[in-house]
Tab-separated table of C-alpha atoms and ligand atoms in Angstrom:
chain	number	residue	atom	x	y	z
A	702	UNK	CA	136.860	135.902	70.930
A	703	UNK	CA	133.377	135.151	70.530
A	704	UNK	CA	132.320	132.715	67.105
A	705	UNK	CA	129.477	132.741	64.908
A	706	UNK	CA	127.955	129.386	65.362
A	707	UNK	CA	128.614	129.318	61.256
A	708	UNK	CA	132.062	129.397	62.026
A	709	UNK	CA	132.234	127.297	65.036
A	710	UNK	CA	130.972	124.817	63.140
A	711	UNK	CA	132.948	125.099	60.362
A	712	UNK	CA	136.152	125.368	62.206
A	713	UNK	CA	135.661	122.363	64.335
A	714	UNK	CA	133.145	120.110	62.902
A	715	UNK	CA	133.558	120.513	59.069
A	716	UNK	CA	135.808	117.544	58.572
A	717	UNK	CA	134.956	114.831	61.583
A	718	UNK	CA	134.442	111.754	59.216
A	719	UNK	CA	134.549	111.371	55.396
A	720	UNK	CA	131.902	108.799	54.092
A	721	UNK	CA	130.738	108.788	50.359
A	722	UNK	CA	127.088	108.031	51.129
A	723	UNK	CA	126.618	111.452	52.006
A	724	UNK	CA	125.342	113.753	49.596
A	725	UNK	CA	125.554	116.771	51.490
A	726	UNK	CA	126.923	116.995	55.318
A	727	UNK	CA	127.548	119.803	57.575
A	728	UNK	CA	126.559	123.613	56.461
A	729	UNK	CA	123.405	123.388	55.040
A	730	UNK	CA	119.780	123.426	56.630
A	731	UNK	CA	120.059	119.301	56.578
A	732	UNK	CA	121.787	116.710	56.014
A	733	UNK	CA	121.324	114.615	52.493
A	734	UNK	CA	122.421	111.009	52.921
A	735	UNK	CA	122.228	107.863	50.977
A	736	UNK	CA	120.885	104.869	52.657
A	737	UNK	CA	122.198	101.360	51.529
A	738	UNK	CA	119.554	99.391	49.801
A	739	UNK	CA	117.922	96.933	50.915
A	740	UNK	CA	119.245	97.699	54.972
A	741	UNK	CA	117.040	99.267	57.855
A	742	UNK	CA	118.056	102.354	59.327
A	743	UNK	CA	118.873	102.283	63.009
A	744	UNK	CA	118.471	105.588	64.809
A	745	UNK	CA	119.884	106.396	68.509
A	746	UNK	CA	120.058	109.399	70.573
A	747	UNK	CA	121.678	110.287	74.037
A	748	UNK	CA	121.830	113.652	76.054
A	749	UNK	CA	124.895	114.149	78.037
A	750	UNK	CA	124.581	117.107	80.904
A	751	UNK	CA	127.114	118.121	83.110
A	752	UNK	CA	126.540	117.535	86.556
A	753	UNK	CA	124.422	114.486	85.531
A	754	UNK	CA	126.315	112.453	83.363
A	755	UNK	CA	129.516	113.589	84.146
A	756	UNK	CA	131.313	115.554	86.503
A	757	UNK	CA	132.071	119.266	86.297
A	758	UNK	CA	134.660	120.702	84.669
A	759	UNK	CA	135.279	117.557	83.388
A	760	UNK	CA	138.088	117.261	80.088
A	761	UNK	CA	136.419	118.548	76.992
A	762	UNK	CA	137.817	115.129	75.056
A	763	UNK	CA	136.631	112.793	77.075
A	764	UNK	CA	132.603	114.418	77.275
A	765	UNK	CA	133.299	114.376	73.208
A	766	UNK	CA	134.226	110.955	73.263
A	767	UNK	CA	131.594	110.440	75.771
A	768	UNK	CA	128.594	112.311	73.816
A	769	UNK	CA	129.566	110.001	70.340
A	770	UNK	CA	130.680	106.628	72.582
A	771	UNK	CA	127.128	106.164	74.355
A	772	UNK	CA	125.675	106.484	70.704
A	773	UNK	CA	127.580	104.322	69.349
A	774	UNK	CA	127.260	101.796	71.933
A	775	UNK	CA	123.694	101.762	71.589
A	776	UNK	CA	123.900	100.820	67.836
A	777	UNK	CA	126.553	98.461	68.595
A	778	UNK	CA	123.711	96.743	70.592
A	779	UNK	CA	121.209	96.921	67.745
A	780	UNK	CA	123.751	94.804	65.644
A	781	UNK	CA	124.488	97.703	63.568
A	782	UNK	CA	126.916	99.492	61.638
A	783	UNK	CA	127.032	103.541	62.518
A	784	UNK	CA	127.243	105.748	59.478
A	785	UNK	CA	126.124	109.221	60.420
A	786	UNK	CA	126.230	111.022	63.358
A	787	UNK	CA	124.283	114.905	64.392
A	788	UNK	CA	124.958	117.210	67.048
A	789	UNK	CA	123.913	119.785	69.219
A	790	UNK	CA	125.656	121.174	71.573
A	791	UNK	CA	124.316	123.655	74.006
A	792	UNK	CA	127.588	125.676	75.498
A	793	UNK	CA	128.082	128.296	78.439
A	794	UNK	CA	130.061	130.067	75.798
A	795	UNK	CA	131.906	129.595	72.893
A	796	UNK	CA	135.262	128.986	74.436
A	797	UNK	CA	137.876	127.904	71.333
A	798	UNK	CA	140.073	125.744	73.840
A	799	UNK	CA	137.469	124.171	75.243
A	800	UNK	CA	136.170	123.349	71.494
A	801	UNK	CA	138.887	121.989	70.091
A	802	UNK	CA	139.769	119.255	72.627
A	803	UNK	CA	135.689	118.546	72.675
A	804	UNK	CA	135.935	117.920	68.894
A	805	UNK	CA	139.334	116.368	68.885
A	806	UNK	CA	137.591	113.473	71.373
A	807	UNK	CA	134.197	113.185	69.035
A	808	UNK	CA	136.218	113.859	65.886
A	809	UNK	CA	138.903	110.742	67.133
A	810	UNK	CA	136.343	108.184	67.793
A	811	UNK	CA	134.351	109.458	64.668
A	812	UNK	CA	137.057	108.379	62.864
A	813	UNK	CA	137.626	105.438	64.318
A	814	UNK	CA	134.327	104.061	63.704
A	815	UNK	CA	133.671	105.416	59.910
A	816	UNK	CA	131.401	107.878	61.471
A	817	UNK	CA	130.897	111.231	60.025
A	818	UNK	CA	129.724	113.916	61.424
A	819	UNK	CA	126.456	115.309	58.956
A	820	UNK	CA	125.042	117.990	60.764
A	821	UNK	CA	124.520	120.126	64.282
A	822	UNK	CA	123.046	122.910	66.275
A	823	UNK	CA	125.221	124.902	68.552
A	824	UNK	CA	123.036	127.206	71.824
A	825	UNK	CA	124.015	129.126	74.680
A	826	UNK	CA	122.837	127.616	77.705
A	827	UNK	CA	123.790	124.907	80.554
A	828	UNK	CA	126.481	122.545	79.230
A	829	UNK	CA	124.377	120.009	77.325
A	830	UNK	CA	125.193	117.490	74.645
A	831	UNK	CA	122.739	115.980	72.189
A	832	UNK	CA	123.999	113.231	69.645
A	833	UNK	CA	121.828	111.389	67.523
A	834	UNK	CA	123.828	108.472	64.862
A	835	UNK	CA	122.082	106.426	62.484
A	836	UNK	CA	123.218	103.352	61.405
A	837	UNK	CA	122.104	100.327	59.205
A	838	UNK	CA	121.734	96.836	59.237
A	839	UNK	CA	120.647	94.168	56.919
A	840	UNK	CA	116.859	93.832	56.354
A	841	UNK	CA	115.222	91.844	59.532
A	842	UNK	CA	118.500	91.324	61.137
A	843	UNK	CA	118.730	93.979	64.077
A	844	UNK	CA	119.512	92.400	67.212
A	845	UNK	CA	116.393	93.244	69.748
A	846	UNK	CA	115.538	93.252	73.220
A	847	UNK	CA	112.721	91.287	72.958
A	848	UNK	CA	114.168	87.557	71.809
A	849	UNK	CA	115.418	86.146	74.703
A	850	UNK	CA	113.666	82.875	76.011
A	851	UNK	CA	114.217	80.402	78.926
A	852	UNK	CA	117.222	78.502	78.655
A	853	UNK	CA	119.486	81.013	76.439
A	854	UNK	CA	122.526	81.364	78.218
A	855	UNK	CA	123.650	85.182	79.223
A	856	UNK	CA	126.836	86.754	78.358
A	857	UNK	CA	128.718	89.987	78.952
A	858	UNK	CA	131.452	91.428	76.921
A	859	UNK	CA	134.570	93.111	78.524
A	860	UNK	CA	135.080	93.362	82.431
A	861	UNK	CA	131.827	95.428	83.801
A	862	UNK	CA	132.517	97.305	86.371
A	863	UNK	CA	135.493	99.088	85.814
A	864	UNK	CA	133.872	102.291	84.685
A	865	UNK	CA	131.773	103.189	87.818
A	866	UNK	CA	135.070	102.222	90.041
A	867	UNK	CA	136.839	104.774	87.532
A	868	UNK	CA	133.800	107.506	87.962
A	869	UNK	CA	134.200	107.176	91.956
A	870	UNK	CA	138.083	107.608	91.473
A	871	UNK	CA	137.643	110.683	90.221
A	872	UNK	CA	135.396	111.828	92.432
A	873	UNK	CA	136.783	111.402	95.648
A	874	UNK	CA	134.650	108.017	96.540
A	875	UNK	CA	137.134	105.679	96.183
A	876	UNK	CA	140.492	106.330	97.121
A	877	UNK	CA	142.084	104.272	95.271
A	878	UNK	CA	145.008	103.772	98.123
A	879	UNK	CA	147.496	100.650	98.274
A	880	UNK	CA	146.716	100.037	94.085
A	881	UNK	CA	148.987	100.420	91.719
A	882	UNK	CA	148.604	103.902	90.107
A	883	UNK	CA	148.578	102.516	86.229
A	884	UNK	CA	145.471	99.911	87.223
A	885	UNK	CA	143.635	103.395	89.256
A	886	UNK	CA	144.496	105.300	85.926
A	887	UNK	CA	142.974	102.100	83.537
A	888	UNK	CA	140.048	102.305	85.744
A	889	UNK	CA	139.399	106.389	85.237
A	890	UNK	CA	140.018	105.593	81.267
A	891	UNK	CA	136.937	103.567	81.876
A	892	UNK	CA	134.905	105.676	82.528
A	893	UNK	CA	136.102	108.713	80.575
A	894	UNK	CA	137.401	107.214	76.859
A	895	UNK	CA	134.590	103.947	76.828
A	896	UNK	CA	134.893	102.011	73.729
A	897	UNK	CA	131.819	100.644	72.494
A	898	UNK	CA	131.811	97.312	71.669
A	899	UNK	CA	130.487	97.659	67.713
A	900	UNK	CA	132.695	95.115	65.924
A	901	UNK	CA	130.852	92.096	68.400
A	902	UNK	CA	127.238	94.069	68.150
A	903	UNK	CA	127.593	93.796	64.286
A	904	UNK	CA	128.890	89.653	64.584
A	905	UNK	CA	126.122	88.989	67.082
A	906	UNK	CA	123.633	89.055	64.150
A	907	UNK	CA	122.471	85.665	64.010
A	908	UNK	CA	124.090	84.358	67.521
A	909	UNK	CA	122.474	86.383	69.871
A	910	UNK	CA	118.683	86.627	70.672
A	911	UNK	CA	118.506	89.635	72.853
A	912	UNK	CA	120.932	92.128	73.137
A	913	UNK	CA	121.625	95.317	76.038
A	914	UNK	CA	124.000	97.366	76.104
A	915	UNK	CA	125.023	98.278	79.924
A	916	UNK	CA	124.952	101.577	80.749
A	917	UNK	CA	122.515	101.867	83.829
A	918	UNK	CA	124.489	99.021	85.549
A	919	UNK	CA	124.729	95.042	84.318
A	920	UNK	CA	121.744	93.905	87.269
A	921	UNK	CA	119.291	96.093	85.894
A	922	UNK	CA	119.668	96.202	82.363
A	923	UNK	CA	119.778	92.500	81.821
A	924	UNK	CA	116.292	93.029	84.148
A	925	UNK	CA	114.916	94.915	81.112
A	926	UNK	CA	116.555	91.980	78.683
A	927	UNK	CA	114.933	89.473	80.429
A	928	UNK	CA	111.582	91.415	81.115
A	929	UNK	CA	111.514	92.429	77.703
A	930	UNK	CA	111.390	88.317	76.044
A	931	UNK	CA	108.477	87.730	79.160
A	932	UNK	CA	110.852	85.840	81.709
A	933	UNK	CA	113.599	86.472	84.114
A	934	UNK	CA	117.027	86.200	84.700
A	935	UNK	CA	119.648	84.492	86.787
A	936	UNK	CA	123.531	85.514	87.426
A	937	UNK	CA	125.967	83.434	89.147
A	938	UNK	CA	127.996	86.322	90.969
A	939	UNK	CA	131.000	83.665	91.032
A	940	UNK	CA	131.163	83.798	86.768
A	941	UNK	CA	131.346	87.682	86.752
A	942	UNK	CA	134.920	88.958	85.365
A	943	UNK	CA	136.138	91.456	87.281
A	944	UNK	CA	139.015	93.156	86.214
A	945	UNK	CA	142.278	92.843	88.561
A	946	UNK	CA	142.248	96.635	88.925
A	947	UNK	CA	138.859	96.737	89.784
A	948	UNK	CA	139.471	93.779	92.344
A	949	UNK	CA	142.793	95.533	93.729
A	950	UNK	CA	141.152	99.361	93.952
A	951	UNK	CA	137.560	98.448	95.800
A	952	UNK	CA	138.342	94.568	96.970
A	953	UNK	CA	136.069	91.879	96.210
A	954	UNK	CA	132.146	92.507	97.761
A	955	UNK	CA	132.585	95.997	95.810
A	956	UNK	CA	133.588	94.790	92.996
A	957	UNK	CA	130.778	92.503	92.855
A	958	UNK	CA	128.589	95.865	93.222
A	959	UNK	CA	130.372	97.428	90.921
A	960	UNK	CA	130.053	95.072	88.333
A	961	UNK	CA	126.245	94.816	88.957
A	962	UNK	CA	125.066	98.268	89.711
A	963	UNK	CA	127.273	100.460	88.780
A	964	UNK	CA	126.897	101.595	84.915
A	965	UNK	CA	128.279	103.203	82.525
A	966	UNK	CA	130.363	99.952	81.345
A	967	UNK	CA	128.996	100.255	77.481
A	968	UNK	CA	129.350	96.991	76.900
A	969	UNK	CA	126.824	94.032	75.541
A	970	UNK	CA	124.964	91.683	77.354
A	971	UNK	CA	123.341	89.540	75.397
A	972	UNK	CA	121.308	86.345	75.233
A	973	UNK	CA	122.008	82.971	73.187
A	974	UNK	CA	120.025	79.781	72.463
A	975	UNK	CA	121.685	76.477	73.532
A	976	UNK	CA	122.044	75.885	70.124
A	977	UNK	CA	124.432	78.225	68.901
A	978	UNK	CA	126.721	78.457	71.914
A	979	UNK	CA	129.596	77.075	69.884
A	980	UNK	CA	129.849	80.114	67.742
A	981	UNK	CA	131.150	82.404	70.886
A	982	UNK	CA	134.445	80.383	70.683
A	983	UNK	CA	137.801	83.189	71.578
A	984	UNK	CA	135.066	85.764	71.830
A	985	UNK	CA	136.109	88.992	74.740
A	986	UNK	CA	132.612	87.922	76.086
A	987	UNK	CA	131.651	85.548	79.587
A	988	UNK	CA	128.730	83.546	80.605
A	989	UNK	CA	127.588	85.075	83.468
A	990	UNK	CA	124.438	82.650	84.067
A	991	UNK	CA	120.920	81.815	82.130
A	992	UNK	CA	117.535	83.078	81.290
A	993	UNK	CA	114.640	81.234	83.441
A	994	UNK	CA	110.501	81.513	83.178
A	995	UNK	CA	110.027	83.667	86.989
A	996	UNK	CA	110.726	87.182	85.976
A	997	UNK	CA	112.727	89.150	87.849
A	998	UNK	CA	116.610	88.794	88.209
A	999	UNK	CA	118.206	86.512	90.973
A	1000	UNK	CA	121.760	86.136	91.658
A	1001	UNK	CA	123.613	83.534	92.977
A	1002	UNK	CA	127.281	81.779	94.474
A	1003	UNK	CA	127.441	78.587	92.997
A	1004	UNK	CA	123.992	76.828	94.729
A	1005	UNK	CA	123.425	79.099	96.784
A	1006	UNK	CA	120.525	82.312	96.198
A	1007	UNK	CA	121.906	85.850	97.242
A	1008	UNK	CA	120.340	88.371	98.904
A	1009	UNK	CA	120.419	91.568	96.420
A	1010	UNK	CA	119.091	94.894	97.015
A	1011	UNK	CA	119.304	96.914	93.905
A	1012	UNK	CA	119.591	100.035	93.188
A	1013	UNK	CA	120.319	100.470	89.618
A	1014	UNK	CA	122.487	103.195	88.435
A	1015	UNK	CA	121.595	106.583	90.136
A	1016	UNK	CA	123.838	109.168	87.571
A	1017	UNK	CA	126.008	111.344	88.908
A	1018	UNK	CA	125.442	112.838	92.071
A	1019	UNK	CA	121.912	112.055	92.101
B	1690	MG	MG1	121.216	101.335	75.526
């Protein structure tokens, strides 16, 4: 049965979040919404489209999940807090099925975060999703791209990697054969359910002196890190934590690629000064190597400089 968008959006999107700085949410011509005072306002936006960013016929949680998670991720690398999220969502048709497991997956992690959901457009068309969140942080205090110097050690949160092996799982790339079929199915989570790392993004503030998030692979976005303070970047392919299942599905040299190339991890690299090392103590993050003056990144084994061809993160199927 075909839905008026009015009532698509009502029956789905109505209630994704509660927050009481917003005046007025969902069902009017815009949002109304009540910024803290004295914070900034962070905004982000992503397009997801099918074919691109994820696979066909993909399930309609996980590209909700998806759609809100890369969002999310990219305040969590601002040092922010998310508050409010929009959406359009351009749809082959309005299938009700398909709908409620896509909103279930935004509407979950939504939740999850304090996000609500504040307004949206819905449109026929190629499968296509559009999220935009805004977020705050205290006055001064976002974490940028731009502070890292020579000499500030470089970290990564989480075990990058996993997500691209979990991508080529599903695809047919990697077959995944001789591995244990809970570590193959932790590796596919990876990819489709990523949880962005906002609680560390928001305790950064302070610590950190550049921050990334990694979604077009770890290699090249710490490039545009390092690029971005004026100097270059080295990682000590030794220090990289790679996750057993990644280690046990694509063996070692892969993993390696993986970890560097692949994308879609969604979690933080970031930068600190010698000087404030000792606050990372029990932190979910690793020191993967160091800023240096010659831009460019280098990687290395120990002593030894490694040949590196790289070729970034090419989205799906492209
Ligand atoms: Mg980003």
């Amino acid at each position: 049965m075909p839905l008026s968008e009015f009532a698509l959006i009502d029956r789905y999107f109505r209630a994704v979040g509660v927050r009481a700085d917003v005046r007025n949410g969902v069902g009017d011509d815009g949002a109304v919404l009540v910024p803290p005072p004295g914070e900034d306002l962070v905004a982000v936006v992503d397009t997801l489209v099918e074919g691109v960013h994820f696979p066909p016929a993909s399930d309609p949680a996980s590209i909700g999940h998806r759609a809100l998670a890369v969002n999310l991720s990219d305040v969590a690398a601002m040092g922010a807090t998310p508050a409010w999220a929009l959406l359009a969502l351009t749809l082959p048709r309005a299938n009700e099925s398909w709908l409620a497991a896509f909103a279930r997956g935004f509407g979950d992690l939504a939740r999850a975060h304090d996000v609500q959901l504040v307004g949206g457009d819905t449109t026929s068309g190629p499968l296509s999703i559009t999220v935009q969140v805004l977020g705050f942080v205290p006055r001064g205090e976002a974490l940028l791209r731009t502070g890292g110097r020579a000499g500030d050690s470089v970290f990564v949160t989480g075990t990058p990697g996993d997500a691209a092996c979990g991508l080529s799982l599903l695809q047919g790339r990697e077959s995944g054969r001789g591995s244990p079929p809970a570590m193959l199915e932790a590796l596919r989570r990876r990819f489709l359910f990523p949880q962005p790392r906002s609680g560390i993004g928001v305790q950064l503030r302070g610590i950190a002196s550049a921050c990334i998030d990694v979604s077009d692979g770890l290699a090249g976005d710490l490039a545009k890190l390092a690029q971005a303070g004026g100097c270059g970047a080295e990682i000590d392919v030794a220090l990289l934590p790679l996750s057993d299942a990644l280690r046990a599905c694509a063996g070692e040299d892969a993993a390696e690629q993986y970890a560097l190339t692949g994308g879609e991890d969604y979690e933080l690299c970031f930068t600190v000064p010698p000087a404030r090392l000792g606050a990372l103590r029990g932190w979910p993050c690793t020191a993967i190597g160091h800023l240096v003056e010659a831009p460019g990144v280098r990687l290395r084994r120990g002593h030894n400089v490694i040949e590196f061809s790289h070729s970034g993160f090419d989205h799906f199927g492209g």
